[in-house]
Short mmCIF file of the N, C-alpha and C atoms (twelve columns), coordinates in Angstrom:
data_MODEL
# 
_entry.id   MODEL 
# 
loop_
_atom_site.group_PDB 
_atom_site.id 
_atom_site.type_symbol 
_atom_site.label_atom_id 
_atom_site.label_alt_id 
_atom_site.label_comp_id 
_atom_site.label_asym_id 
_atom_site.label_seq_id 
_atom_site.Cartn_x 
_atom_site.Cartn_y 
_atom_site.Cartn_z 
_atom_site.pdbx_PDB_model_num 
ATOM 1   N N  . MET A 1   0.823   -1.193  0.000   1 
ATOM 2   C CA . MET A 1   0.000   0.000   0.000   1 
ATOM 3   C C  . MET A 1   0.863   1.252   0.000   1 
ATOM 4   N N  . LEU A 2   1.968   1.204   0.687   1 
ATOM 5   C CA . LEU A 2   2.830   2.385   0.750   1 
ATOM 6   C C  . LEU A 2   3.533   2.650   -0.571  1 
ATOM 7   N N  . SER A 3   3.930   1.574   -1.252  1 
ATOM 8   C CA . SER A 3   4.695   1.760   -2.484  1 
ATOM 9   C C  . SER A 3   3.804   1.966   -3.705  1 
ATOM 10  N N  . GLY A 4   2.554   1.563   -3.626  1 
ATOM 11  C CA . GLY A 4   1.675   1.658   -4.788  1 
ATOM 12  C C  . GLY A 4   1.984   0.598   -5.829  1 
ATOM 13  N N  . GLU A 5   2.789   -0.385  -5.463  1 
ATOM 14  C CA . GLU A 5   3.161   -1.454  -6.385  1 
ATOM 15  C C  . GLU A 5   1.920   -2.204  -6.853  1 
ATOM 16  N N  . GLU A 6   1.862   -2.481  -8.134  1 
ATOM 17  C CA . GLU A 6   0.766   -3.269  -8.684  1 
ATOM 18  C C  . GLU A 6   1.198   -4.718  -8.789  1 
ATOM 19  N N  . PHE A 7   0.275   -5.626  -8.493  1 
ATOM 20  C CA . PHE A 7   0.552   -7.051  -8.640  1 
ATOM 21  C C  . PHE A 7   -0.747  -7.754  -8.964  1 
ATOM 22  N N  . ASP A 8   -0.607  -8.942  -9.554  1 
ATOM 23  C CA . ASP A 8   -1.787  -9.678  -9.998  1 
ATOM 24  C C  . ASP A 8   -2.369  -10.516 -8.858  1 
ATOM 25  N N  . SER A 9   -3.483  -11.185 -9.150  1 
ATOM 26  C CA . SER A 9   -4.172  -11.974 -8.132  1 
ATOM 27  C C  . SER A 9   -3.333  -13.150 -7.651  1 
ATOM 28  N N  . ALA A 10  -2.530  -13.728 -8.537  1 
ATOM 29  C CA . ALA A 10  -1.675  -14.849 -8.115  1 
ATOM 30  C C  . ALA A 10  -0.690  -14.398 -7.044  1 
ATOM 31  N N  . GLU A 11  -0.128  -13.204 -7.215  1 
ATOM 32  C CA . GLU A 11  0.803   -12.684 -6.207  1 
ATOM 33  C C  . GLU A 11  0.053   -12.337 -4.920  1 
ATOM 34  N N  . ALA A 12  -1.130  -11.773 -5.042  1 
ATOM 35  C CA . ALA A 12  -1.936  -11.465 -3.854  1 
ATOM 36  C C  . ALA A 12  -2.241  -12.743 -3.078  1 
ATOM 37  N N  . TYR A 13  -2.521  -13.815 -3.805  1 
ATOM 38  C CA . TYR A 13  -2.770  -15.107 -3.170  1 
ATOM 39  C C  . TYR A 13  -1.497  -15.640 -2.507  1 
ATOM 40  N N  . ARG A 14  -0.386  -15.553 -3.216  1 
ATOM 41  C CA . ARG A 14  0.883   -16.062 -2.701  1 
ATOM 42  C C  . ARG A 14  1.292   -15.383 -1.398  1 
ATOM 43  N N  . ILE A 15  1.062   -14.079 -1.286  1 
ATOM 44  C CA . ILE A 15  1.483   -13.353 -0.081  1 
ATOM 45  C C  . ILE A 15  0.407   -13.326 1.003   1 
ATOM 46  N N  . GLY A 16  -0.719  -13.998 0.748   1 
ATOM 47  C CA . GLY A 16  -1.752  -14.109 1.761   1 
ATOM 48  C C  . GLY A 16  -2.699  -12.930 1.847   1 
ATOM 49  N N  . LEU A 17  -2.715  -12.084 0.847   1 
ATOM 50  C CA . LEU A 17  -3.628  -10.942 0.846   1 
ATOM 51  C C  . LEU A 17  -5.054  -11.388 0.543   1 
ATOM 52  N N  . VAL A 18  -5.192  -12.414 -0.253  1 
ATOM 53  C CA . VAL A 18  -6.490  -13.026 -0.542  1 
ATOM 54  C C  . VAL A 18  -6.367  -14.522 -0.285  1 
ATOM 55  N N  . HIS A 19  -7.472  -15.177 0.024   1 
ATOM 56  C CA . HIS A 19  -7.385  -16.598 0.336   1 
ATOM 57  C C  . HIS A 19  -7.927  -17.501 -0.762  1 
ATOM 58  N N  . ASP A 20  -8.415  -16.927 -1.854  1 
ATOM 59  C CA . ASP A 20  -8.906  -17.749 -2.960  1 
ATOM 60  C C  . ASP A 20  -8.839  -16.933 -4.239  1 
ATOM 61  N N  . ILE A 21  -8.562  -17.599 -5.332  1 
ATOM 62  C CA . ILE A 21  -8.603  -16.967 -6.649  1 
ATOM 63  C C  . ILE A 21  -9.281  -17.929 -7.609  1 
ATOM 64  N N  . CYS A 22  -9.861  -17.391 -8.665  1 
ATOM 65  C CA . CYS A 22  -10.505 -18.230 -9.664  1 
ATOM 66  C C  . CYS A 22  -10.514 -17.488 -10.997 1 
ATOM 67  N N  . GLU A 23  -10.839 -18.212 -12.042 1 
ATOM 68  C CA . GLU A 23  -11.000 -17.600 -13.351 1 
ATOM 69  C C  . GLU A 23  -12.342 -16.868 -13.374 1 
ATOM 70  N N  . GLU A 24  -12.453 -15.847 -14.216 1 
ATOM 71  C CA . GLU A 24  -13.663 -15.028 -14.244 1 
ATOM 72  C C  . GLU A 24  -14.950 -15.825 -14.478 1 
ATOM 73  N N  . PRO A 25  -14.959 -16.805 -15.384 1 
ATOM 74  C CA . PRO A 25  -16.208 -17.560 -15.564 1 
ATOM 75  C C  . PRO A 25  -16.669 -18.312 -14.305 1 
ATOM 76  N N  . GLU A 26  -15.744 -18.579 -13.385 1 
ATOM 77  C CA . GLU A 26  -16.065 -19.302 -12.152 1 
ATOM 78  C C  . GLU A 26  -16.392 -18.370 -10.987 1 
ATOM 79  N N  . LEU A 27  -16.321 -17.057 -11.215 1 
ATOM 80  C CA . LEU A 27  -16.446 -16.096 -10.121 1 
ATOM 81  C C  . LEU A 27  -17.777 -16.199 -9.392  1 
ATOM 82  N N  . ASN A 28  -18.881 -16.200 -10.112 1 
ATOM 83  C CA . ASN A 28  -20.187 -16.255 -9.446  1 
ATOM 84  C C  . ASN A 28  -20.345 -17.526 -8.617  1 
ATOM 85  N N  . ALA A 29  -19.925 -18.662 -9.168  1 
ATOM 86  C CA . ALA A 29  -20.036 -19.915 -8.426  1 
ATOM 87  C C  . ALA A 29  -19.136 -19.900 -7.193  1 
ATOM 88  N N  . THR A 30  -17.924 -19.358 -7.332  1 
ATOM 89  C CA . THR A 30  -16.993 -19.294 -6.206  1 
ATOM 90  C C  . THR A 30  -17.539 -18.400 -5.105  1 
ATOM 91  N N  . VAL A 31  -18.032 -17.227 -5.477  1 
ATOM 92  C CA . VAL A 31  -18.620 -16.312 -4.489  1 
ATOM 93  C C  . VAL A 31  -19.854 -16.946 -3.864  1 
ATOM 94  N N  . GLY A 32  -20.658 -17.624 -4.661  1 
ATOM 95  C CA . GLY A 32  -21.847 -18.302 -4.142  1 
ATOM 96  C C  . GLY A 32  -21.508 -19.338 -3.083  1 
ATOM 97  N N  . ARG A 33  -20.461 -20.120 -3.336  1 
ATOM 98  C CA . ARG A 33  -20.038 -21.122 -2.347  1 
ATOM 99  C C  . ARG A 33  -19.556 -20.458 -1.062  1 
ATOM 100 N N  . MET A 34  -18.788 -19.381 -1.216  1 
ATOM 101 C CA . MET A 34  -18.289 -18.677 -0.035  1 
ATOM 102 C C  . MET A 34  -19.444 -18.101 0.775   1 
ATOM 103 N N  . LEU A 35  -20.411 -17.486 0.102   1 
ATOM 104 C CA . LEU A 35  -21.559 -16.915 0.805   1 
ATOM 105 C C  . LEU A 35  -22.404 -17.997 1.460   1 
ATOM 106 N N  . ALA A 36  -22.582 -19.119 0.773   1 
ATOM 107 C CA . ALA A 36  -23.359 -20.221 1.359   1 
ATOM 108 C C  . ALA A 36  -22.704 -20.694 2.653   1 
ATOM 109 N N  . ASN A 37  -21.377 -20.778 2.655   1 
ATOM 110 C CA . ASN A 37  -20.674 -21.174 3.880   1 
ATOM 111 C C  . ASN A 37  -20.882 -20.149 4.983   1 
ATOM 112 N N  . LEU A 38  -20.790 -18.869 4.632   1 
ATOM 113 C CA . LEU A 38  -20.983 -17.829 5.642   1 
ATOM 114 C C  . LEU A 38  -22.410 -17.830 6.175   1 
ATOM 115 N N  . TYR A 39  -23.383 -17.952 5.282   1 
ATOM 116 C CA . TYR A 39  -24.784 -17.925 5.696   1 
ATOM 117 C C  . TYR A 39  -25.190 -19.158 6.488   1 
ATOM 118 N N  . SER A 40  -24.430 -20.238 6.377   1 
ATOM 119 C CA . SER A 40  -24.779 -21.441 7.122   1 
ATOM 120 C C  . SER A 40  -24.334 -21.353 8.583   1 
ATOM 121 N N  . SER A 41  -23.504 -20.380 8.898   1 
ATOM 122 C CA . SER A 41  -23.030 -20.206 10.273  1 
ATOM 123 C C  . SER A 41  -24.114 -19.566 11.133  1 
ATOM 124 N N  . GLY A 42  -24.152 -19.943 12.376  1 
ATOM 125 C CA . GLY A 42  -25.120 -19.359 13.294  1 
ATOM 126 C C  . GLY A 42  -24.870 -17.868 13.460  1 
ATOM 127 N N  . PRO A 43  -25.909 -17.046 13.355  1 
ATOM 128 C CA . PRO A 43  -25.723 -15.599 13.458  1 
ATOM 129 C C  . PRO A 43  -25.089 -15.164 14.776  1 
ATOM 130 N N  . GLY A 44  -25.492 -15.776 15.872  1 
ATOM 131 C CA . GLY A 44  -24.898 -15.437 17.166  1 
ATOM 132 C C  . GLY A 44  -23.436 -15.822 17.242  1 
ATOM 133 N N  . ALA A 45  -23.091 -16.956 16.636  1 
ATOM 134 C CA . ALA A 45  -21.698 -17.403 16.617  1 
ATOM 135 C C  . ALA A 45  -20.849 -16.441 15.794  1 
ATOM 136 N N  . VAL A 46  -21.403 -15.938 14.705  1 
ATOM 137 C CA . VAL A 46  -20.674 -14.978 13.865  1 
ATOM 138 C C  . VAL A 46  -20.419 -13.691 14.652  1 
ATOM 139 N N  . VAL A 47  -21.419 -13.223 15.367  1 
ATOM 140 C CA . VAL A 47  -21.250 -12.021 16.190  1 
ATOM 141 C C  . VAL A 47  -20.173 -12.258 17.244  1 
ATOM 142 N N  . ALA A 48  -20.225 -13.419 17.885  1 
ATOM 143 C CA . ALA A 48  -19.255 -13.729 18.933  1 
ATOM 144 C C  . ALA A 48  -17.827 -13.758 18.389  1 
ATOM 145 N N  . ILE A 49  -17.636 -14.360 17.230  1 
ATOM 146 C CA . ILE A 49  -16.279 -14.429 16.684  1 
ATOM 147 C C  . ILE A 49  -15.805 -13.054 16.232  1 
ATOM 148 N N  . LYS A 50  -16.718 -12.237 15.714  1 
ATOM 149 C CA . LYS A 50  -16.327 -10.875 15.321  1 
ATOM 150 C C  . LYS A 50  -15.889 -10.059 16.535  1 
ATOM 151 N N  . LYS A 51  -16.507 -10.299 17.675  1 
ATOM 152 C CA . LYS A 51  -16.104 -9.609  18.905  1 
ATOM 153 C C  . LYS A 51  -14.773 -10.151 19.436  1 
ATOM 154 N N  . LEU A 52  -14.543 -11.444 19.229  1 
ATOM 155 C CA . LEU A 52  -13.344 -12.085 19.746  1 
ATOM 156 C C  . LEU A 52  -12.093 -11.719 18.940  1 
ATOM 157 N N  . ILE A 53  -12.222 -11.561 17.651  1 
ATOM 158 C CA . ILE A 53  -11.057 -11.315 16.790  1 
ATOM 159 C C  . ILE A 53  -10.204 -10.143 17.267  1 
ATOM 160 N N  . PRO A 54  -10.771 -8.958  17.490  1 
ATOM 161 C CA . PRO A 54  -9.893  -7.863  17.928  1 
ATOM 162 C C  . PRO A 54  -9.282  -8.079  19.310  1 
ATOM 163 N N  . GLU A 55  -9.919  -8.905  20.118  1 
ATOM 164 C CA . GLU A 55  -9.377  -9.183  21.444  1 
ATOM 165 C C  . GLU A 55  -8.156  -10.090 21.398  1 
ATOM 166 N N  . VAL A 56  -8.102  -10.961 20.399  1 
ATOM 167 C CA . VAL A 56  -6.996  -11.916 20.339  1 
ATOM 168 C C  . VAL A 56  -5.971  -11.593 19.255  1 
ATOM 169 N N  . ALA A 57  -6.330  -10.737 18.311  1 
ATOM 170 C CA . ALA A 57  -5.410  -10.403 17.217  1 
ATOM 171 C C  . ALA A 57  -4.154  -9.758  17.795  1 
ATOM 172 N N  . GLY A 58  -3.029  -10.347 17.512  1 
ATOM 173 C CA . GLY A 58  -1.751  -9.818  17.987  1 
ATOM 174 C C  . GLY A 58  -1.445  -10.115 19.433  1 
ATOM 175 N N  . ALA A 59  -2.366  -10.786 20.120  1 
ATOM 176 C CA . ALA A 59  -2.135  -11.094 21.536  1 
ATOM 177 C C  . ALA A 59  -1.132  -12.235 21.662  1 
ATOM 178 N N  . ARG A 60  -0.418  -12.206 22.759  1 
ATOM 179 C CA . ARG A 60  0.536   -13.283 23.053  1 
ATOM 180 C C  . ARG A 60  -0.259  -14.519 23.453  1 
ATOM 181 N N  . ILE A 61  0.032   -15.637 22.816  1 
ATOM 182 C CA . ILE A 61  -0.677  -16.877 23.136  1 
ATOM 183 C C  . ILE A 61  -0.075  -17.449 24.412  1 
ATOM 184 N N  . ASP A 62  -0.874  -17.391 25.462  1 
ATOM 185 C CA . ASP A 62  -0.436  -17.927 26.748  1 
ATOM 186 C C  . ASP A 62  -1.626  -18.627 27.405  1 
ATOM 187 N N  . GLU A 63  -1.431  -19.121 28.596  1 
ATOM 188 C CA . GLU A 63  -2.488  -19.860 29.304  1 
ATOM 189 C C  . GLU A 63  -3.741  -19.013 29.506  1 
ATOM 190 N N  . ASP A 64  -3.559  -17.740 29.864  1 
ATOM 191 C CA . ASP A 64  -4.711  -16.866 30.100  1 
ATOM 192 C C  . ASP A 64  -5.539  -16.682 28.835  1 
ATOM 193 N N  . LEU A 65  -4.864  -16.454 27.720  1 
ATOM 194 C CA . LEU A 65  -5.572  -16.268 26.452  1 
ATOM 195 C C  . LEU A 65  -6.297  -17.553 26.057  1 
ATOM 196 N N  . MET A 66  -5.618  -18.678 26.166  1 
ATOM 197 C CA . MET A 66  -6.247  -19.951 25.808  1 
ATOM 198 C C  . MET A 66  -7.448  -20.245 26.703  1 
ATOM 199 N N  . GLU A 67  -7.345  -19.930 27.976  1 
ATOM 200 C CA . GLU A 67  -8.463  -20.139 28.905  1 
ATOM 201 C C  . GLU A 67  -9.641  -19.240 28.551  1 
ATOM 202 N N  . MET A 68  -9.348  -17.962 28.241  1 
ATOM 203 C CA . MET A 68  -10.408 -17.026 27.870  1 
ATOM 204 C C  . MET A 68  -11.135 -17.497 26.611  1 
ATOM 205 N N  . VAL A 69  -10.389 -17.916 25.605  1 
ATOM 206 C CA . VAL A 69  -10.997 -18.386 24.359  1 
ATOM 207 C C  . VAL A 69  -11.803 -19.661 24.609  1 
ATOM 208 N N  . ALA A 70  -11.264 -20.572 25.396  1 
ATOM 209 C CA . ALA A 70  -11.976 -21.813 25.716  1 
ATOM 210 C C  . ALA A 70  -13.286 -21.510 26.435  1 
ATOM 211 N N  . GLN A 71  -13.269 -20.550 27.366  1 
ATOM 212 C CA . GLN A 71  -14.484 -20.173 28.081  1 
ATOM 213 C C  . GLN A 71  -15.526 -19.574 27.134  1 
ATOM 214 N N  . ARG A 72  -15.071 -18.739 26.227  1 
ATOM 215 C CA . ARG A 72  -15.988 -18.133 25.250  1 
ATOM 216 C C  . ARG A 72  -16.634 -19.201 24.378  1 
ATOM 217 N N  . ILE A 73  -15.818 -20.121 23.886  1 
ATOM 218 C CA . ILE A 73  -16.337 -21.180 23.021  1 
ATOM 219 C C  . ILE A 73  -17.319 -22.059 23.794  1 
ATOM 220 N N  . ALA A 74  -16.981 -22.394 25.035  1 
ATOM 221 C CA . ALA A 74  -17.872 -23.199 25.871  1 
ATOM 222 C C  . ALA A 74  -19.204 -22.485 26.083  1 
ATOM 223 N N  . GLY A 75  -19.149 -21.180 26.279  1 
ATOM 224 C CA . GLY A 75  -20.375 -20.408 26.455  1 
ATOM 225 C C  . GLY A 75  -21.243 -20.406 25.210  1 
ATOM 226 N N  . ILE A 76  -20.621 -20.365 24.062  1 
ATOM 227 C CA . ILE A 76  -21.369 -20.377 22.796  1 
ATOM 228 C C  . ILE A 76  -22.008 -21.742 22.564  1 
ATOM 229 N N  . ARG A 77  -21.306 -22.799 22.938  1 
ATOM 230 C CA . ARG A 77  -21.797 -24.157 22.674  1 
ATOM 231 C C  . ARG A 77  -23.050 -24.528 23.453  1 
ATOM 232 N N  . VAL A 78  -23.356 -23.816 24.524  1 
ATOM 233 C CA . VAL A 78  -24.549 -24.148 25.301  1 
ATOM 234 C C  . VAL A 78  -25.742 -23.281 24.934  1 
ATOM 235 N N  . THR A 79  -25.585 -22.403 23.945  1 
ATOM 236 C CA . THR A 79  -26.704 -21.552 23.543  1 
ATOM 237 C C  . THR A 79  -27.739 -22.355 22.770  1 
ATOM 238 N N  . SER A 80  -28.955 -21.830 22.702  1 
ATOM 239 C CA . SER A 80  -30.000 -22.503 21.927  1 
ATOM 240 C C  . SER A 80  -29.623 -22.562 20.453  1 
ATOM 241 N N  . GLU A 81  -28.904 -21.548 19.973  1 
ATOM 242 C CA . GLU A 81  -28.466 -21.554 18.583  1 
ATOM 243 C C  . GLU A 81  -27.529 -22.733 18.323  1 
ATOM 244 N N  . ALA A 82  -26.593 -22.953 19.200  1 
ATOM 245 C CA . ALA A 82  -25.657 -24.072 19.037  1 
ATOM 246 C C  . ALA A 82  -26.391 -25.403 19.113  1 
ATOM 247 N N  . GLN A 83  -27.346 -25.511 20.013  1 
ATOM 248 C CA . GLN A 83  -28.124 -26.743 20.124  1 
ATOM 249 C C  . GLN A 83  -28.932 -26.997 18.854  1 
ATOM 250 N N  . GLU A 84  -29.492 -25.934 18.282  1 
ATOM 251 C CA . GLU A 84  -30.210 -26.048 17.011  1 
ATOM 252 C C  . GLU A 84  -29.261 -26.513 15.912  1 
ATOM 253 N N  . GLY A 85  -28.060 -25.968 15.879  1 
ATOM 254 C CA . GLY A 85  -27.076 -26.374 14.878  1 
ATOM 255 C C  . GLY A 85  -26.717 -27.837 14.999  1 
ATOM 256 N N  . LEU A 86  -26.496 -28.293 16.217  1 
ATOM 257 C CA . LEU A 86  -26.162 -29.697 16.446  1 
ATOM 258 C C  . LEU A 86  -27.333 -30.603 16.084  1 
ATOM 259 N N  . SER A 87  -28.540 -30.215 16.494  1 
ATOM 260 C CA . SER A 87  -29.723 -31.014 16.160  1 
ATOM 261 C C  . SER A 87  -29.913 -31.108 14.655  1 
ATOM 262 N N  . ALA A 88  -29.757 -29.987 13.963  1 
ATOM 263 C CA . ALA A 88  -29.911 -29.986 12.506  1 
ATOM 264 C C  . ALA A 88  -28.887 -30.908 11.861  1 
ATOM 265 N N  . TYR A 89  -27.665 -30.852 12.352  1 
ATOM 266 C CA . TYR A 89  -26.611 -31.719 11.810  1 
ATOM 267 C C  . TYR A 89  -26.976 -33.186 12.016  1 
ATOM 268 N N  . LEU A 90  -27.366 -33.544 13.230  1 
ATOM 269 C CA . LEU A 90  -27.677 -34.939 13.529  1 
ATOM 270 C C  . LEU A 90  -28.920 -35.421 12.778  1 
ATOM 271 N N  . GLU A 91  -29.867 -34.505 12.545  1 
ATOM 272 C CA . GLU A 91  -31.106 -34.848 11.836  1 
ATOM 273 C C  . GLU A 91  -30.973 -34.683 10.324  1 
ATOM 274 N N  . LYS A 92  -29.781 -34.275 9.884   1 
ATOM 275 C CA . LYS A 92  -29.498 -34.081 8.455   1 
ATOM 276 C C  . LYS A 92  -30.504 -33.120 7.805   1 
ATOM 277 N N  . ARG A 93  -30.708 -31.990 8.461   1 
ATOM 278 C CA . ARG A 93  -31.602 -30.965 7.934   1 
ATOM 279 C C  . ARG A 93  -30.926 -29.611 8.026   1 
ATOM 280 N N  . LYS A 94  -31.499 -28.622 7.365   1 
ATOM 281 C CA . LYS A 94  -30.954 -27.271 7.433   1 
ATOM 282 C C  . LYS A 94  -31.335 -26.647 8.768   1 
ATOM 283 N N  . THR A 95  -30.490 -25.757 9.236   1 
ATOM 284 C CA . THR A 95  -30.775 -25.047 10.481  1 
ATOM 285 C C  . THR A 95  -31.880 -24.020 10.260  1 
ATOM 286 N N  . SER A 96  -32.489 -23.593 11.337  1 
ATOM 287 C CA . SER A 96  -33.587 -22.625 11.232  1 
ATOM 288 C C  . SER A 96  -33.122 -21.299 10.666  1 
ATOM 289 N N  . TRP A 97  -31.845 -20.925 10.885  1 
ATOM 290 C CA . TRP A 97  -31.397 -19.633 10.378  1 
ATOM 291 C C  . TRP A 97  -31.055 -19.680 8.893   1 
ATOM 292 N N  . VAL A 98  -30.913 -20.861 8.327   1 
ATOM 293 C CA . VAL A 98  -30.656 -20.981 6.892   1 
ATOM 294 C C  . VAL A 98  -31.959 -20.881 6.119   1 
ATOM 295 N N  . THR A 99  -33.034 -21.386 6.686   1 
ATOM 296 C CA . THR A 99  -34.342 -21.323 6.050   1 
ATOM 297 C C  . THR A 99  -34.960 -19.964 6.339   1 
ATOM 298 N N  . PRO A 100 -35.356 -19.205 5.299   1 
ATOM 299 C CA . PRO A 100 -35.977 -17.901 5.547   1 
ATOM 300 C C  . PRO A 100 -37.209 -18.029 6.428   1 
ATOM 301 N N  . ALA A 101 -37.419 -17.064 7.292   1 
ATOM 302 C CA . ALA A 101 -38.553 -17.087 8.217   1 
ATOM 303 C C  . ALA A 101 -39.875 -17.252 7.473   1 
ATOM 304 N N  . SER A 102 -39.964 -16.647 6.283   1 
ATOM 305 C CA . SER A 102 -41.195 -16.729 5.506   1 
ATOM 306 C C  . SER A 102 -41.493 -18.147 5.026   1 
ATOM 307 N N  . GLU A 103 -40.473 -19.005 5.012   1 
ATOM 308 C CA . GLU A 103 -40.668 -20.369 4.529   1 
ATOM 309 C C  . GLU A 103 -40.723 -21.397 5.651   1 
ATOM 310 N N  . ARG A 104 -40.386 -21.010 6.880   1 
ATOM 311 C CA . ARG A 104 -40.406 -21.956 7.988   1 
ATOM 312 C C  . ARG A 104 -41.826 -22.427 8.232   1 
ATOM 313 N N  . GLY A 105 -41.996 -23.702 8.355   1 
ATOM 314 C CA . GLY A 105 -43.313 -24.253 8.618   1 
ATOM 315 C C  . GLY A 105 -44.140 -24.440 7.358   1 
ATOM 316 N N  . ARG A 106 -43.690 -23.876 6.236   1 
ATOM 317 C CA . ARG A 106 -44.406 -24.054 4.980   1 
ATOM 318 C C  . ARG A 106 -44.023 -25.378 4.371   1 
ATOM 319 N N  . LYS A 107 -44.956 -25.946 3.671   1 
ATOM 320 C CA . LYS A 107 -44.685 -27.203 3.002   1 
ATOM 321 C C  . LYS A 107 -43.867 -26.973 1.748   1 
ATOM 322 N N  . ASN A 108 -43.194 -27.996 1.339   1 
ATOM 323 C CA . ASN A 108 -42.479 -28.013 0.075   1 
ATOM 324 C C  . ASN A 108 -43.518 -27.886 -1.046  1 
ATOM 325 N N  . PRO A 109 -43.266 -27.073 -2.086  1 
ATOM 326 C CA . PRO A 109 -44.239 -26.942 -3.182  1 
ATOM 327 C C  . PRO A 109 -44.632 -28.291 -3.776  1 
ATOM 328 N N  . LYS A 110 -43.700 -29.243 -3.847  1 
ATOM 329 C CA . LYS A 110 -44.031 -30.579 -4.346  1 
ATOM 330 C C  . LYS A 110 -45.075 -31.230 -3.452  1 
ATOM 331 N N  . ASP A 111 -44.914 -31.056 -2.125  1 
ATOM 332 C CA . ASP A 111 -45.873 -31.629 -1.181  1 
ATOM 333 C C  . ASP A 111 -47.248 -31.017 -1.388  1 
ATOM 334 N N  . SER A 112 -47.304 -29.698 -1.632  1 
ATOM 335 C CA . SER A 112 -48.577 -29.013 -1.844  1 
ATOM 336 C C  . SER A 112 -49.270 -29.546 -3.085  1 
ATOM 337 N N  . ARG A 113 -48.500 -29.774 -4.157  1 
ATOM 338 C CA . ARG A 113 -49.091 -30.323 -5.385  1 
ATOM 339 C C  . ARG A 113 -49.607 -31.730 -5.129  1 
ATOM 340 N N  . GLN A 114 -48.834 -32.503 -4.366  1 
ATOM 341 C CA . GLN A 114 -49.248 -33.868 -4.061  1 
ATOM 342 C C  . GLN A 114 -50.511 -33.857 -3.203  1 
ATOM 343 N N  . ASP A 115 -50.579 -32.924 -2.220  1 
ATOM 344 C CA . ASP A 115 -51.770 -32.803 -1.372  1 
ATOM 345 C C  . ASP A 115 -52.986 -32.444 -2.212  1 
ATOM 346 N N  . ALA A 116 -52.809 -31.547 -3.180  1 
ATOM 347 C CA . ALA A 116 -53.916 -31.132 -4.047  1 
ATOM 348 C C  . ALA A 116 -54.407 -32.311 -4.881  1 
ATOM 349 N N  . LYS A 117 -53.478 -33.112 -5.402  1 
ATOM 350 C CA . LYS A 117 -53.863 -34.299 -6.176  1 
ATOM 351 C C  . LYS A 117 -54.636 -35.280 -5.302  1 
ATOM 352 N N  . SER A 118 -54.140 -35.494 -4.072  1 
ATOM 353 C CA . SER A 118 -54.802 -36.421 -3.161  1 
ATOM 354 C C  . SER A 118 -56.198 -35.934 -2.813  1 
ATOM 355 N N  . ALA A 119 -56.331 -34.632 -2.555  1 
ATOM 356 C CA . ALA A 119 -57.632 -34.056 -2.214  1 
ATOM 357 C C  . ALA A 119 -58.619 -34.229 -3.368  1 
ATOM 358 N N  . LYS A 120 -58.141 -33.975 -4.589  1 
ATOM 359 C CA . LYS A 120 -58.997 -34.102 -5.766  1 
ATOM 360 C C  . LYS A 120 -59.425 -35.555 -5.953  1 
ATOM 361 N N  . LYS A 121 -58.485 -36.478 -5.762  1 
ATOM 362 C CA . LYS A 121 -58.775 -37.900 -5.898  1 
ATOM 363 C C  . LYS A 121 -59.803 -38.328 -4.862  1 
ATOM 364 N N  . ASN A 122 -59.620 -37.876 -3.608  1 
ATOM 365 C CA . ASN A 122 -60.569 -38.220 -2.547  1 
ATOM 366 C C  . ASN A 122 -61.938 -37.640 -2.819  1 
ATOM 367 N N  . LYS A 123 -62.012 -36.427 -3.366  1 
ATOM 368 C CA . LYS A 123 -63.283 -35.781 -3.679  1 
ATOM 369 C C  . LYS A 123 -64.004 -36.574 -4.746  1 
ATOM 370 N N  . ASN A 124 -63.274 -37.029 -5.760  1 
ATOM 371 C CA . ASN A 124 -63.890 -37.794 -6.846  1 
ATOM 372 C C  . ASN A 124 -64.357 -39.167 -6.374  1 
ATOM 373 N N  . ASN A 125 -63.674 -39.722 -5.367  1 
ATOM 374 C CA . ASN A 125 -64.058 -41.033 -4.856  1 
ATOM 375 C C  . ASN A 125 -65.270 -40.951 -3.931  1 
ATOM 376 N N  . ASN A 126 -65.574 -39.778 -3.387  1 
ATOM 377 C CA . ASN A 126 -66.700 -39.630 -2.455  1 
ATOM 378 C C  . ASN A 126 -67.939 -39.300 -3.152  1 
# 
């Protein structure tokens, strides 16, 4: 930044300025995957880690720091959000924060079509 030196994305990747590079045709898919990973994280956990980063960045790693981080992580793991995440994982389903609120509790459109077919069939049989 001080020198104004220009360099390409490969050099930015090599020196750790960016953590991923791709060809332009792959850009949307690459960004989509990154966003999907971010959106799958628990919102409270994301807030907690954002608060923790400035506290530990550049700090000397010692017993006190490790204990503080361990306590923070333990506190996060007992939240209802963490329990929901674990339950979703074990039940092989999406977490509640991944599913938009407007769609929670709504049936799958395929299920609705199937219900309509069943209702029509039952009506014709009666």
